[in-house]
PDB file of C-alpha atoms and ligand atoms in Angstrom:
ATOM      1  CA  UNK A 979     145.355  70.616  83.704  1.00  0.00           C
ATOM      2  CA  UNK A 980     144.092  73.131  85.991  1.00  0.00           C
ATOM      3  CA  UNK A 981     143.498  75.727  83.482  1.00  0.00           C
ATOM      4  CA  UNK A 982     141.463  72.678  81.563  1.00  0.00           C
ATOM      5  CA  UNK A 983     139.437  72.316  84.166  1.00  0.00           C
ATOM      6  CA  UNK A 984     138.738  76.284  85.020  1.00  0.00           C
ATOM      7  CA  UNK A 985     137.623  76.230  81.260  1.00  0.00           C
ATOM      8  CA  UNK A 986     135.027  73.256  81.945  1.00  0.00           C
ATOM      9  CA  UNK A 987     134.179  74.836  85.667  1.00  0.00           C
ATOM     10  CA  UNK A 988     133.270  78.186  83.445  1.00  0.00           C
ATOM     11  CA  UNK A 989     131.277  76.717  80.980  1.00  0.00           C
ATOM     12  CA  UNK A 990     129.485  74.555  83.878  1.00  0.00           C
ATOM     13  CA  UNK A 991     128.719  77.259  85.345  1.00  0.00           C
ATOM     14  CA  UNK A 992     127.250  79.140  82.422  1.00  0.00           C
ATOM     15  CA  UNK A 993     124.988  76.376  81.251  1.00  0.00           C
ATOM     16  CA  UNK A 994     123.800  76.368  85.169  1.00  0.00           C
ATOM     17  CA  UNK A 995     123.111  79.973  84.726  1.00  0.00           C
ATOM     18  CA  UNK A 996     121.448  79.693  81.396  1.00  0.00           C
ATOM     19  CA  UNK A 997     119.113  76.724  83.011  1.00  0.00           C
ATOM     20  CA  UNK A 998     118.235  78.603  85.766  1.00  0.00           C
ATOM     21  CA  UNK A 999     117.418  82.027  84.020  1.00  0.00           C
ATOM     22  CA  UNK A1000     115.709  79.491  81.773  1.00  0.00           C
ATOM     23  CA  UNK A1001     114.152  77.544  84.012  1.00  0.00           C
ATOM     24  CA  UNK A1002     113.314  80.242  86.879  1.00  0.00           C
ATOM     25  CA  UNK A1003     111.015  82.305  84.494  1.00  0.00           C
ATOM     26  CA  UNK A1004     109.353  79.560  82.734  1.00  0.00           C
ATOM     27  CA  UNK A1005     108.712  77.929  86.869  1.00  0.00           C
ATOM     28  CA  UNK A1006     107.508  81.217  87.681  1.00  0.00           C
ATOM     29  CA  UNK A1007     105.255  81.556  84.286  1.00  0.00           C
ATOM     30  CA  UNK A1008     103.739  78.213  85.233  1.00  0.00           C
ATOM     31  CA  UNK A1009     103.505  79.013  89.289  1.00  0.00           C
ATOM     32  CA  UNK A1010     101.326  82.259  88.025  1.00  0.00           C
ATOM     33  CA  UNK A1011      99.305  80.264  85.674  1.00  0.00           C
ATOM     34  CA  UNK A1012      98.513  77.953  88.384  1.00  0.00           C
ATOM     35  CA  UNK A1013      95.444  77.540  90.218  1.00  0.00           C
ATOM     36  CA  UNK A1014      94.932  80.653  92.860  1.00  0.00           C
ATOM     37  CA  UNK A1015      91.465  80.381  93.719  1.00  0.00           C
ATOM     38  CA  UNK A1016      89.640  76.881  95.207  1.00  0.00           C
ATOM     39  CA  UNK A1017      86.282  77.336  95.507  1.00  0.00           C
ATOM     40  CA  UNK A1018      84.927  77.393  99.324  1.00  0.00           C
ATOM     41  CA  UNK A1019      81.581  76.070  98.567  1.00  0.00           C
ATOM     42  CA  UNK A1020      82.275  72.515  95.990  1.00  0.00           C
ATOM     43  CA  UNK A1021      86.672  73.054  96.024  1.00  0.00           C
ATOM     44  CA  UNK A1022      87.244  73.320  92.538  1.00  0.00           C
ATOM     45  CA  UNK A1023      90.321  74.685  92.143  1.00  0.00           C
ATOM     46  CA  UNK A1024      89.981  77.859  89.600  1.00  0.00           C
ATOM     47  CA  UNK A1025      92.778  80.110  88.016  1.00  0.00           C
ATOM     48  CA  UNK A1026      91.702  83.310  88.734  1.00  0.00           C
ATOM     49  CA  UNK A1027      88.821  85.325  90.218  1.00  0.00           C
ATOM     50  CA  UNK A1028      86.912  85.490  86.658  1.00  0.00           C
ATOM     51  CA  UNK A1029      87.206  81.687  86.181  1.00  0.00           C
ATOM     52  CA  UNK A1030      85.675  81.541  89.734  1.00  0.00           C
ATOM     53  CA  UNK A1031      82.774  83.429  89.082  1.00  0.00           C
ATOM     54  CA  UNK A1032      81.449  82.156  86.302  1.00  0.00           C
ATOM     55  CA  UNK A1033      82.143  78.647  88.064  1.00  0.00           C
ATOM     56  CA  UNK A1034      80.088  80.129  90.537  1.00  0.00           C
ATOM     57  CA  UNK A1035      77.248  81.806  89.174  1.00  0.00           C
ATOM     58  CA  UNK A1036      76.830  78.707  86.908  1.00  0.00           C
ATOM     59  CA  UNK A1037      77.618  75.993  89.699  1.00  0.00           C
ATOM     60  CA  UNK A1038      76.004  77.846  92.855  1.00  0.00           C
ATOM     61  CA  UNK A1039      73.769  80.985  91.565  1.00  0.00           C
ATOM     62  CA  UNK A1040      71.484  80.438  94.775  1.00  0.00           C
ATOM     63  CA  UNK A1041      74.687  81.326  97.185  1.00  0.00           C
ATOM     64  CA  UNK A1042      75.985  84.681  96.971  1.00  0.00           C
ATOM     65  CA  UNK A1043      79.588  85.452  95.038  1.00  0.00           C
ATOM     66  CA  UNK A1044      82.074  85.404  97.364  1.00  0.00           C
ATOM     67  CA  UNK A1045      84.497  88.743  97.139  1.00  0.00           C
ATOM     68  CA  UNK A1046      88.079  88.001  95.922  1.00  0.00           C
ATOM     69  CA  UNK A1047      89.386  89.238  98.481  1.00  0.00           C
ATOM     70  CA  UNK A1048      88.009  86.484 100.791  1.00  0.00           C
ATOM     71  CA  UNK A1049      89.328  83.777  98.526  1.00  0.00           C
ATOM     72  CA  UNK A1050      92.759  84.796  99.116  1.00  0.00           C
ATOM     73  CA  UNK A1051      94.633  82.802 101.544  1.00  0.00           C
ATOM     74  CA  UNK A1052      95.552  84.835 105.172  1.00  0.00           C
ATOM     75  CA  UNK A1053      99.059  85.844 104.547  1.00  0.00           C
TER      76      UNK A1053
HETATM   77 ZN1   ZN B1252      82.101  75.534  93.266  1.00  0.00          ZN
END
């Protein structure tokens, strides 16, 4: 019985491993793919600083680009 039940406790915990090496990157994959950038002027949430400038210069070309740095959230 109880070596049964070390067998099924291993293999538990090896499928919990293999979801959560699994499921860790692919979280993480999607996390970076996520939206970074918002945009301070209209708050369309952008991807990265290249998707926000071209949103930019085509949404607001009279306001000046705003530096990527100052999109970033204070830390
Ligand atoms: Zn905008």
């Amino acid at each position: 019985m109880a070596r049964g039940l070390a067998k099924e406790q291993a293999q538990q915990k090896s499928r919990e491993k293999a979801a959560k090496a699994a499921g860790g990157k692919s979280q993480l994959k999607t996390r970076a793919a996520a939206f970074k950038i918002t945009c301070p002027t209209c708050r369309t949430p952008l991807s990265d600083y290249k998707n926000f400038k071209e949103h930019f210069e085509a949404k607001h070309p009279k306001l000046p680009l705003p530096t990527e740095e100052s999109l970033k959230p204070a830390a």
